[in-house]
PDB file of C-alpha atoms and ligand atoms in Angstrom:
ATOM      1  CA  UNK A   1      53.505 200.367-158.959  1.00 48.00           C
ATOM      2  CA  UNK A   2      56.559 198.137-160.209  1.00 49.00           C
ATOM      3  CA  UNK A   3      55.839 195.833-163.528  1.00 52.00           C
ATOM      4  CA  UNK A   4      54.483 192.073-162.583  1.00 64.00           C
ATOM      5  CA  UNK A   5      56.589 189.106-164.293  1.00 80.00           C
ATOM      6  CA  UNK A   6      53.780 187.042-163.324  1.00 92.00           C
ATOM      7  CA  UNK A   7      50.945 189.648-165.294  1.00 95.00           C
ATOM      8  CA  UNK A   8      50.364 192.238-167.711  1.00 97.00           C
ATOM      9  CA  UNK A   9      49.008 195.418-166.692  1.00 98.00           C
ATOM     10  CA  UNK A  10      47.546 198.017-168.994  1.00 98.00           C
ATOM     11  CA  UNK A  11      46.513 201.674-168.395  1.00 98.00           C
ATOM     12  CA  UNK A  12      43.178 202.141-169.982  1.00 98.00           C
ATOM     13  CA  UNK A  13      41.482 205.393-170.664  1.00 98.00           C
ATOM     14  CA  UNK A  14      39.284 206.834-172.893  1.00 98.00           C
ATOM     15  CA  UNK A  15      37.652 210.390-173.570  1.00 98.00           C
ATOM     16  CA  UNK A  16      40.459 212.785-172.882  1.00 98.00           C
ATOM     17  CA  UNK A  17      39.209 215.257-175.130  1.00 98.00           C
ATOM     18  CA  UNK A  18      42.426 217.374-175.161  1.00 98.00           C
ATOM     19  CA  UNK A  19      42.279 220.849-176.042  1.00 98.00           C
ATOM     20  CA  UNK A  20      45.267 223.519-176.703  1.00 97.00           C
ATOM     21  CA  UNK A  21      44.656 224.755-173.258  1.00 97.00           C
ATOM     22  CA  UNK A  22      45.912 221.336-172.425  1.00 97.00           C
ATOM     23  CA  UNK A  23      49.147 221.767-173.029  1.00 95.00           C
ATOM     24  CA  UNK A  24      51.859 220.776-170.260  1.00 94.00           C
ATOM     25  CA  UNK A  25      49.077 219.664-167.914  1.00 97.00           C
ATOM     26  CA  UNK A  26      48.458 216.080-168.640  1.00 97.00           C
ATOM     27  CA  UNK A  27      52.181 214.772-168.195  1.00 97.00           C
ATOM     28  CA  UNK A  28      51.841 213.636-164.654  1.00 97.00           C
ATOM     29  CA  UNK A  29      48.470 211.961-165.241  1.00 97.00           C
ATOM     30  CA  UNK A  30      50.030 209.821-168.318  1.00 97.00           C
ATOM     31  CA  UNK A  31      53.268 209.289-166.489  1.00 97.00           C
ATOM     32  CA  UNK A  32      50.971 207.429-163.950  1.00 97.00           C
ATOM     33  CA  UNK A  33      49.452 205.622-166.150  1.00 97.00           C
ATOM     34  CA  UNK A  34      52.757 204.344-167.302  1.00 96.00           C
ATOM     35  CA  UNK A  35      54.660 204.116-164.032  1.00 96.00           C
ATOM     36  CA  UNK A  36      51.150 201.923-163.041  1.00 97.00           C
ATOM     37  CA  UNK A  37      51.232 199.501-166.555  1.00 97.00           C
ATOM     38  CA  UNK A  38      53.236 197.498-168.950  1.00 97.00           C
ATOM     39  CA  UNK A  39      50.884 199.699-171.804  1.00 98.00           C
ATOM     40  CA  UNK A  40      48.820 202.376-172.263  1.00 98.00           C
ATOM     41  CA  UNK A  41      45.353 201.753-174.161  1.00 98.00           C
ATOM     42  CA  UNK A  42      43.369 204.861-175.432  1.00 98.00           C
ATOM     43  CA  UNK A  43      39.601 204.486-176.345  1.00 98.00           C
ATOM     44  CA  UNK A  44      38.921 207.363-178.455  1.00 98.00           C
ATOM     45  CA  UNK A  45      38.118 210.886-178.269  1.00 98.00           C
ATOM     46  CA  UNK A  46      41.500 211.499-177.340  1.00 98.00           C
ATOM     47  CA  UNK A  47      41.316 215.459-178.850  1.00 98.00           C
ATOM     48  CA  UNK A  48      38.268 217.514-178.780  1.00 98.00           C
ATOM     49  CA  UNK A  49      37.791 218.817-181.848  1.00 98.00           C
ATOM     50  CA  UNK A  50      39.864 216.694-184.095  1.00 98.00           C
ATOM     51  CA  UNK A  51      41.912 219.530-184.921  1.00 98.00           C
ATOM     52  CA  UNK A  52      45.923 219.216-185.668  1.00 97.00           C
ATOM     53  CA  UNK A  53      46.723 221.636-182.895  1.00 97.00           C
ATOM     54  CA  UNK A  54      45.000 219.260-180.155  1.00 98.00           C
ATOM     55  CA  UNK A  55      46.270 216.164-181.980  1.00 97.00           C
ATOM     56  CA  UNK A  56      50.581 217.684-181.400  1.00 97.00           C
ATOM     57  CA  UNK A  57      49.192 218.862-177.447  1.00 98.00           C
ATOM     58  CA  UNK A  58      47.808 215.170-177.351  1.00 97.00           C
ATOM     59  CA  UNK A  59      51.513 213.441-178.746  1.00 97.00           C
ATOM     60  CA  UNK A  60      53.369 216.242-176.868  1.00 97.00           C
ATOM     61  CA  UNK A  61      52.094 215.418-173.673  1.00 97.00           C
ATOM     62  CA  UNK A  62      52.343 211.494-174.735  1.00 97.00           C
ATOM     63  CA  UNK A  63      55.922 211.430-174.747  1.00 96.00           C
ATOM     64  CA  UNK A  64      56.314 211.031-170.969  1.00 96.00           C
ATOM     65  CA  UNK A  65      55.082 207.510-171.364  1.00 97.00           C
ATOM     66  CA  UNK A  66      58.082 205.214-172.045  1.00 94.00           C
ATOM     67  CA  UNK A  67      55.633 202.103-172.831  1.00 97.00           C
ATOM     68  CA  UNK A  68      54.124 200.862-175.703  1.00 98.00           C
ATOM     69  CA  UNK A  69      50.348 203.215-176.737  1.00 98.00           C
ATOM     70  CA  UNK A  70      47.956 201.457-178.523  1.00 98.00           C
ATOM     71  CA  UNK A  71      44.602 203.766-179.266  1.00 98.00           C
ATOM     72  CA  UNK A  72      41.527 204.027-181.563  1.00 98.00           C
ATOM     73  CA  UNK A  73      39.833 207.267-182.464  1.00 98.00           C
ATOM     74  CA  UNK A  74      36.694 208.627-181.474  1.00 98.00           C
ATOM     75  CA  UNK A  75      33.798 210.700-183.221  1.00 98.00           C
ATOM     76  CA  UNK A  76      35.493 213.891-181.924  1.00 98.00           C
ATOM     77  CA  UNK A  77      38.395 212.962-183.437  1.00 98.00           C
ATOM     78  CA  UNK A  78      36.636 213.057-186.514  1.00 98.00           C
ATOM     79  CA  UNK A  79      35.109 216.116-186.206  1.00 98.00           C
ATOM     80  CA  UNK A  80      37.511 218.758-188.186  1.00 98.00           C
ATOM     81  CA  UNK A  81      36.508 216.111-190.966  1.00 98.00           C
ATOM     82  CA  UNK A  82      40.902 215.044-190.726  1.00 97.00           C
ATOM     83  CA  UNK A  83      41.218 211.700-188.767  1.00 98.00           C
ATOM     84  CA  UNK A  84      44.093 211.073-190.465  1.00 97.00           C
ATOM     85  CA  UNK A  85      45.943 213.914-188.787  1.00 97.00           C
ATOM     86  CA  UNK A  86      45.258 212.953-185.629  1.00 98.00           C
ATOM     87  CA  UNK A  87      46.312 209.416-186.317  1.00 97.00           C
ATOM     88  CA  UNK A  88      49.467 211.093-188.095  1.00 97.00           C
ATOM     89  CA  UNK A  89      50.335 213.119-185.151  1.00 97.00           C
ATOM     90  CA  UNK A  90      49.993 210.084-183.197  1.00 97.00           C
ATOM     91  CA  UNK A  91      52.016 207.785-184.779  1.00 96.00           C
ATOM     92  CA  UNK A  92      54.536 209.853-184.838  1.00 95.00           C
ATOM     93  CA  UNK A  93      54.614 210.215-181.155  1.00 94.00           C
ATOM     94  CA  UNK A  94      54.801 206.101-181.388  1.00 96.00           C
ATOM     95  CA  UNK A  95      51.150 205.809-180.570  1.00 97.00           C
ATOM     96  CA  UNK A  96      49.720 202.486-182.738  1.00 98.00           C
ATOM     97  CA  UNK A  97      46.412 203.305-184.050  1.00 98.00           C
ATOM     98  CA  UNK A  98      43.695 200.539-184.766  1.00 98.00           C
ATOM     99  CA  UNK A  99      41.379 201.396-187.191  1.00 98.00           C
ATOM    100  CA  UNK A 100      40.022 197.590-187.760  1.00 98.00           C
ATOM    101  CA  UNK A 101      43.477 196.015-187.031  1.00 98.00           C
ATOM    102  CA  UNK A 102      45.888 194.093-184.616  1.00 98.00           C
ATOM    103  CA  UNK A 103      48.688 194.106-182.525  1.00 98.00           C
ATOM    104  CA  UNK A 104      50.459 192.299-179.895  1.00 97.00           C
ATOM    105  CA  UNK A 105      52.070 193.819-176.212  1.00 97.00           C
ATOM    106  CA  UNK A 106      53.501 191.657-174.124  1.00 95.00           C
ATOM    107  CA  UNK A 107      52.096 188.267-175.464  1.00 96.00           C
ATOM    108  CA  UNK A 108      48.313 190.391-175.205  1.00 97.00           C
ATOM    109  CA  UNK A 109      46.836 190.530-179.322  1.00 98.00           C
ATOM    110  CA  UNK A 110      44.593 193.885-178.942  1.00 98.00           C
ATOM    111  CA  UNK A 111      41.859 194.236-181.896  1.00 98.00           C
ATOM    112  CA  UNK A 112      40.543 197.698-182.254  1.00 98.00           C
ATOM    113  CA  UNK A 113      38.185 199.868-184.110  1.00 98.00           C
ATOM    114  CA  UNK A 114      36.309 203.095-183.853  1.00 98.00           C
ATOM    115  CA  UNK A 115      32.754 201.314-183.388  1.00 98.00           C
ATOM    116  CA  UNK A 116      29.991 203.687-184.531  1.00 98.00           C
ATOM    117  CA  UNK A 117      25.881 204.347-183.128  1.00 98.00           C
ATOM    118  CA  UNK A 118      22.856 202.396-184.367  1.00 98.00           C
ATOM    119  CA  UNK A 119      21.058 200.806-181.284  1.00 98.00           C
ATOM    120  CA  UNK A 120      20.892 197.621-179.424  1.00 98.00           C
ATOM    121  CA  UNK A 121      18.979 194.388-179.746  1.00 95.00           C
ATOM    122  CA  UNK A 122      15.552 194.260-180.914  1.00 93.00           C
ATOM    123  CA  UNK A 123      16.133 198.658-181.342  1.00 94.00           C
ATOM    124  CA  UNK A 124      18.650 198.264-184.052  1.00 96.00           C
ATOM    125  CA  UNK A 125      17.980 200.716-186.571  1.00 96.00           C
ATOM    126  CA  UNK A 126      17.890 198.666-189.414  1.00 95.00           C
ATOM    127  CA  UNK A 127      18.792 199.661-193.834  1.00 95.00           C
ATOM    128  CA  UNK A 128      14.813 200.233-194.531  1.00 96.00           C
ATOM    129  CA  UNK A 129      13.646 203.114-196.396  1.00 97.00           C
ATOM    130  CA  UNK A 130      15.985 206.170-197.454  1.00 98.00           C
ATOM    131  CA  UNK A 131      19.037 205.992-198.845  1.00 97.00           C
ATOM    132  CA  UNK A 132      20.928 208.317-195.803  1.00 97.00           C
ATOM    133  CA  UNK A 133      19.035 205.581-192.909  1.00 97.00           C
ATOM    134  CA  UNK A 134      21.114 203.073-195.458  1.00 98.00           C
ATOM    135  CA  UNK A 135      23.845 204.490-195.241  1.00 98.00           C
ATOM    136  CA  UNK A 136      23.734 205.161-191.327  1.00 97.00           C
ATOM    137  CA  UNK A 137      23.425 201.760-190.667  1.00 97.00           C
ATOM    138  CA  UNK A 138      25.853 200.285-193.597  1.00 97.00           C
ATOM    139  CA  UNK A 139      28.737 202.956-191.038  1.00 97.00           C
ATOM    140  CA  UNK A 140      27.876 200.770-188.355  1.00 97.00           C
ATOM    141  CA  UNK A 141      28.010 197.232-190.626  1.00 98.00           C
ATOM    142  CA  UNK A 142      31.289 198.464-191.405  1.00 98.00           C
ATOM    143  CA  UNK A 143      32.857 199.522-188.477  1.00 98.00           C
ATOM    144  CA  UNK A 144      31.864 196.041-186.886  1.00 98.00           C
ATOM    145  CA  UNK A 145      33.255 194.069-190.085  1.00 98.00           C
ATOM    146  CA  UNK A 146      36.654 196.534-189.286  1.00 98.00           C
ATOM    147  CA  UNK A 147      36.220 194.645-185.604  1.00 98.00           C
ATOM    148  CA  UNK A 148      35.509 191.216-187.057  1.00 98.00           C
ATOM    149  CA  UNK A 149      38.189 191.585-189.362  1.00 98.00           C
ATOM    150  CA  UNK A 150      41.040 192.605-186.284  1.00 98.00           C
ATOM    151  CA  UNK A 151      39.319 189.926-184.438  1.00 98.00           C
ATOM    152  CA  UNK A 152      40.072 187.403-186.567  1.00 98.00           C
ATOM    153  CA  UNK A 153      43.690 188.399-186.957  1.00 97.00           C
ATOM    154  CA  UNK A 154      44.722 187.523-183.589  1.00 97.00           C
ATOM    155  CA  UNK A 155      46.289 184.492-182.675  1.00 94.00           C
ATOM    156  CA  UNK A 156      47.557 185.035-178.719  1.00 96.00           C
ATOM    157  CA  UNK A 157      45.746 183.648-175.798  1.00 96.00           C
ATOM    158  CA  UNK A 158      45.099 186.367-174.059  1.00 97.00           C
ATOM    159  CA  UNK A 159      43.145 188.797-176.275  1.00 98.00           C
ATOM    160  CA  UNK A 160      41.645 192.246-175.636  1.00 98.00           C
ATOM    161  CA  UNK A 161      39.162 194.380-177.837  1.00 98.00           C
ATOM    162  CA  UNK A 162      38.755 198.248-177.705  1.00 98.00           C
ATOM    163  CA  UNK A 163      36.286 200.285-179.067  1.00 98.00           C
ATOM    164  CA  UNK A 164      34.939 204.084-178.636  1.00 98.00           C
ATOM    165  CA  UNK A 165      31.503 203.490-179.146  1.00 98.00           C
ATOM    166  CA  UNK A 166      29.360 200.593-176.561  1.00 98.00           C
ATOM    167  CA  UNK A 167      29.228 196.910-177.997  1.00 98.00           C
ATOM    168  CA  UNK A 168      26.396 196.462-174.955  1.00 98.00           C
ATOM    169  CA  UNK A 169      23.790 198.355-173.418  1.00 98.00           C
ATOM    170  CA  UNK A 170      24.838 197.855-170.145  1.00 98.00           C
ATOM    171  CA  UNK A 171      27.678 199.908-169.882  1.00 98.00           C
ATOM    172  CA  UNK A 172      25.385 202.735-170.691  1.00 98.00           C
ATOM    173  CA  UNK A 173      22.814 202.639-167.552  1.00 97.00           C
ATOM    174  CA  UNK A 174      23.003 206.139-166.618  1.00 97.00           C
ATOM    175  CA  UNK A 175      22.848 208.184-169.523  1.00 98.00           C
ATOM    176  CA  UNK A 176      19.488 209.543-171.016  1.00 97.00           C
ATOM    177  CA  UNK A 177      17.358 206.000-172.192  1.00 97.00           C
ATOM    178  CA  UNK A 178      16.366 208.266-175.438  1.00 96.00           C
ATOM    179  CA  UNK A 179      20.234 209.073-176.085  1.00 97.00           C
ATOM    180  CA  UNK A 180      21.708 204.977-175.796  1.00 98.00           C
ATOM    181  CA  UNK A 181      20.992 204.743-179.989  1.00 97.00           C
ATOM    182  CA  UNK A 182      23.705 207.221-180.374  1.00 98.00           C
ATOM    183  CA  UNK A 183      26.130 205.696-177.748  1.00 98.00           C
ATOM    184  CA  UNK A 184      26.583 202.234-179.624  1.00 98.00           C
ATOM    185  CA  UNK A 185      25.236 199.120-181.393  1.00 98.00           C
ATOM    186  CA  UNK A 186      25.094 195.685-180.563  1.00 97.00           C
ATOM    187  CA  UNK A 187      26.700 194.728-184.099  1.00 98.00           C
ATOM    188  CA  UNK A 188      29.708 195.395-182.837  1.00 98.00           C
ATOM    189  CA  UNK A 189      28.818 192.838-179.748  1.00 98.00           C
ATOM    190  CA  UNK A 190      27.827 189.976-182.679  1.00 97.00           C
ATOM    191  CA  UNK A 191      31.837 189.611-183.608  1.00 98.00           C
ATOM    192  CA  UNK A 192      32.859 189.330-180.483  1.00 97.00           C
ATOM    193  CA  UNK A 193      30.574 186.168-179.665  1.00 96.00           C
ATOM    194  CA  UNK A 194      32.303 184.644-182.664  1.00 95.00           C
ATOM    195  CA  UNK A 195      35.729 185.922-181.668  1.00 96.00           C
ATOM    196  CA  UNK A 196      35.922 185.839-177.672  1.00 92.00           C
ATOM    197  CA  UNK A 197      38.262 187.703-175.734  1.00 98.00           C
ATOM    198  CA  UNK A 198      39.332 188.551-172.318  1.00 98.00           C
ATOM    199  CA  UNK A 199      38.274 192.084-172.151  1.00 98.00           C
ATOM    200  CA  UNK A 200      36.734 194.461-174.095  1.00 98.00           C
ATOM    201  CA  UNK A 201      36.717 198.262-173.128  1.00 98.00           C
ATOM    202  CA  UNK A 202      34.919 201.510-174.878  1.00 98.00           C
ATOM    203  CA  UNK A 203      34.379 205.257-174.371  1.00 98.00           C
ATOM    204  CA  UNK A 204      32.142 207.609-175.316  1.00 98.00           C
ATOM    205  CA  UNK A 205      29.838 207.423-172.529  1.00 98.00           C
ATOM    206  CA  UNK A 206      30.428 209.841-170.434  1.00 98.00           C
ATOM    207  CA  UNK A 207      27.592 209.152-167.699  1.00 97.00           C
ATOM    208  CA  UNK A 208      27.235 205.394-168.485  1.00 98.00           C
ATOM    209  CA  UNK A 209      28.236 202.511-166.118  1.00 98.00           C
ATOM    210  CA  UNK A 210      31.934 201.044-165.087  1.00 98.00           C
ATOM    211  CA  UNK A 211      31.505 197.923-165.953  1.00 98.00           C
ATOM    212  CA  UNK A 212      28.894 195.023-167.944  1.00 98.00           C
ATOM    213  CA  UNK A 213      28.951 192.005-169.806  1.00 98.00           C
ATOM    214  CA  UNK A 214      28.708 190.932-173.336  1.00 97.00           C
ATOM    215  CA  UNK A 215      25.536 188.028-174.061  1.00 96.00           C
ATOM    216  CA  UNK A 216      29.029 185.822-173.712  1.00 94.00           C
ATOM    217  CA  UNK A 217      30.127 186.298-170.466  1.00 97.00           C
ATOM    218  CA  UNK A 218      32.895 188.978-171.560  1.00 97.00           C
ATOM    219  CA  UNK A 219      33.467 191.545-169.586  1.00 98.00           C
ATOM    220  CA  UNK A 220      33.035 195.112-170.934  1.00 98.00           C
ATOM    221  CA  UNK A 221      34.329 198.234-169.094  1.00 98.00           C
ATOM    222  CA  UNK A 222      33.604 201.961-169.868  1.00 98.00           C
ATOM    223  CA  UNK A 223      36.665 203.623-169.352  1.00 98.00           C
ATOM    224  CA  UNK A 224      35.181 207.268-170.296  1.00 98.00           C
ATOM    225  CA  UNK A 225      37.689 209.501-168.154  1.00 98.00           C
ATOM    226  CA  UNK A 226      34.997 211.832-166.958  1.00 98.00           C
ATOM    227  CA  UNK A 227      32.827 208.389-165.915  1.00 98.00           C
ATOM    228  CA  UNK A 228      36.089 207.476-164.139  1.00 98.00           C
ATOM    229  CA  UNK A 229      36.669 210.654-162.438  1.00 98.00           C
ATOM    230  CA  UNK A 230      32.890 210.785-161.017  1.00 97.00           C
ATOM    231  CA  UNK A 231      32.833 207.062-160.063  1.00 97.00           C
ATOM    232  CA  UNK A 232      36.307 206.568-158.310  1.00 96.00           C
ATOM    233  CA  UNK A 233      36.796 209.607-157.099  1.00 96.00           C
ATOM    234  CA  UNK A 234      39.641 208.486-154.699  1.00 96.00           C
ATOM    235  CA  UNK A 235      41.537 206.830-158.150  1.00 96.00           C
ATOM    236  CA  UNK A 236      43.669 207.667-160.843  1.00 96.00           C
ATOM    237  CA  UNK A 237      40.780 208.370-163.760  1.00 96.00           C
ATOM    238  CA  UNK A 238      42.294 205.220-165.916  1.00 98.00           C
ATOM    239  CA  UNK A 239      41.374 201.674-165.243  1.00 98.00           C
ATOM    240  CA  UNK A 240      44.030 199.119-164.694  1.00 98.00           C
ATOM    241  CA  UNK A 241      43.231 195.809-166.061  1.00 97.00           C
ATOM    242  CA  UNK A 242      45.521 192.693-165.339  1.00 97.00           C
ATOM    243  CA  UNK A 243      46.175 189.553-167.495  1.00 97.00           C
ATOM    244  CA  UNK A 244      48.315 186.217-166.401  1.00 94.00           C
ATOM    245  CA  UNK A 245      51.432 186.972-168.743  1.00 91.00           C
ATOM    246  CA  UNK A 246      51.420 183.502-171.175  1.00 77.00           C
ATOM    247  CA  UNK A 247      54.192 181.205-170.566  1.00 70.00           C
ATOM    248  CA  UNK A 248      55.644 179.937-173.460  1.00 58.00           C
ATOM    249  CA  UNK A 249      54.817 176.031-172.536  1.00 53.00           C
ATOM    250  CA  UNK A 250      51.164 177.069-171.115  1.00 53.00           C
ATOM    251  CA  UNK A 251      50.226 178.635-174.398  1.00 50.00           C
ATOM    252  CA  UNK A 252      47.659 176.039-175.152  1.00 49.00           C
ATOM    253  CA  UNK A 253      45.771 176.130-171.709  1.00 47.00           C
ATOM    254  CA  UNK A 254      42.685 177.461-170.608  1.00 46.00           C
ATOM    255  CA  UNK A 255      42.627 180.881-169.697  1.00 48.00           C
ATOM    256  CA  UNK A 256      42.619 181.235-166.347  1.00 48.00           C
ATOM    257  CA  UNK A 257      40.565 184.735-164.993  1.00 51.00           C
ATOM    258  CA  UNK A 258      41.263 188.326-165.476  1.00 56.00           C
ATOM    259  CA  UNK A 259      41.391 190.586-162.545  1.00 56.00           C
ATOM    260  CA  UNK A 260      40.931 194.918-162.955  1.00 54.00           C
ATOM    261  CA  UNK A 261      41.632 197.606-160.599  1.00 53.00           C
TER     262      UNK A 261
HETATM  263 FE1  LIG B   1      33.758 211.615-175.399  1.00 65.40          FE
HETATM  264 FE1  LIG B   2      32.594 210.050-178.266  1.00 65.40          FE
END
């Protein structure tokens, strides 16, 4: 698919989960993704184990993609206990990681952050009792003041938020009822009622639903790769998302709508 003048596409995929045994066999599914989009947009849990080894397969097999990569981590990417060499590893392959901040492609100002568990609505798990439930829930505070605080930073018209853990419920129908505290919290929806943008996508959710909507109106897509695979089994397992590229003199107009593939 040839680049739009008239849009801006971006590739979006989360939930890769590369291993070493990965090696040499996801060039042809990123090089789609590219050839399909203006950028690339990874929603965590790009490696499996977090580990250094799956974090150079990852970038290795990244460097087919001639567009701009902008990504957030996921809890697996955590999980050797060294983020930061999986964001290292990344950024060296050119990949911008958003751990709470912004950037701008094409016009588009992306806000990202890792998101973390806790619950939804009246469920919330709140800082009562002992000091560990504290600190549980102060993880997810934070991770949704990291949002806030990209949120705030952007100043395009056309803005996009992306997340590894669920700012909804909805995008969760699916996956075990008694699981959905673990998949996301809804305090990472509360900044983006404040902050509205066009799109906001997530991962994590494996078995959860394609698409929902935040109390807003905002549409939220779960771009889990397995989820994507099962769902659309006749399409590339990344979700192509389309924006009206901003003309300089319309910059102060409403946005008109967002269409995704
Ligand atoms: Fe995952
Ligand atoms: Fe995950």
């Amino acid at each position: 698919m040839a680049a739009s003048s008239s849009t801006v596409r971006f590739a979006v995929v989360g939930d890769i989960h590369v291993t070493k045994d990965h090696a040499g066999t996801l060039r042809a599914f990123f090089a789609q993704a590219s050839e399909a989009a203006d950028a690339l947009l990874l929603c965590g849990d790009l490696t499996d184990y977090g580990t250094a080894e799956e974090a150079q397969v990852l970038a290795d097999e990244l460097s087919v993609v001639k567009k701009p990569i902008v990504a957030v981590l996921g809890n697996h990417d955590y999980e050797s206990g060294t983020p930061e060499v999986v964001m290292e590893a990344l950024k060296h392959a050119g990949v911008r990681v958003l751990d709470g901040e912004a950037c701008e492609v094409e016009g588009v100002g992306i806000a990202g952050a890792k998101g973390f568990a806790g619950g939804f609505g009246r469920g919330s798990l709140g800082a009562w009792g002992e000091s560990v439930i504290k600190l549980f829930v102060k993880e997810a505070q934070q991770e949704a003041m990291k949002l806030e605080a990209a949120l705030a930073k952007l100043r395009t018209p056309r803005r996009i938020a992306l997340l590894h853990y669920a700012p909804i419920a909805g995008t969760l129908a699916g996956e075990p009822l008694e699981i959905f505290p673990f998949l996301g919290s809804s305090r990472l929806e509360e900044p983006l009622l404040r902050y509205p943008v066009d799109a906001i996508f997530h991962g994590h959710a494996h078995r959860g639903t394609l698409e929902g909507k935040t109390i807003g109106g905002v549409p939220v897509y779960n771009v889990a790769k397995p989820l994507l695979q099962r769902s659309r089994p006749d399409q590339p397992p990344f979700r192509l998302f389309e924006l009206p590229r901003e003309r300089e003199d319309e910059s102060a107009r409403a946005a008109p709508a967002a269409t995704t593939a």
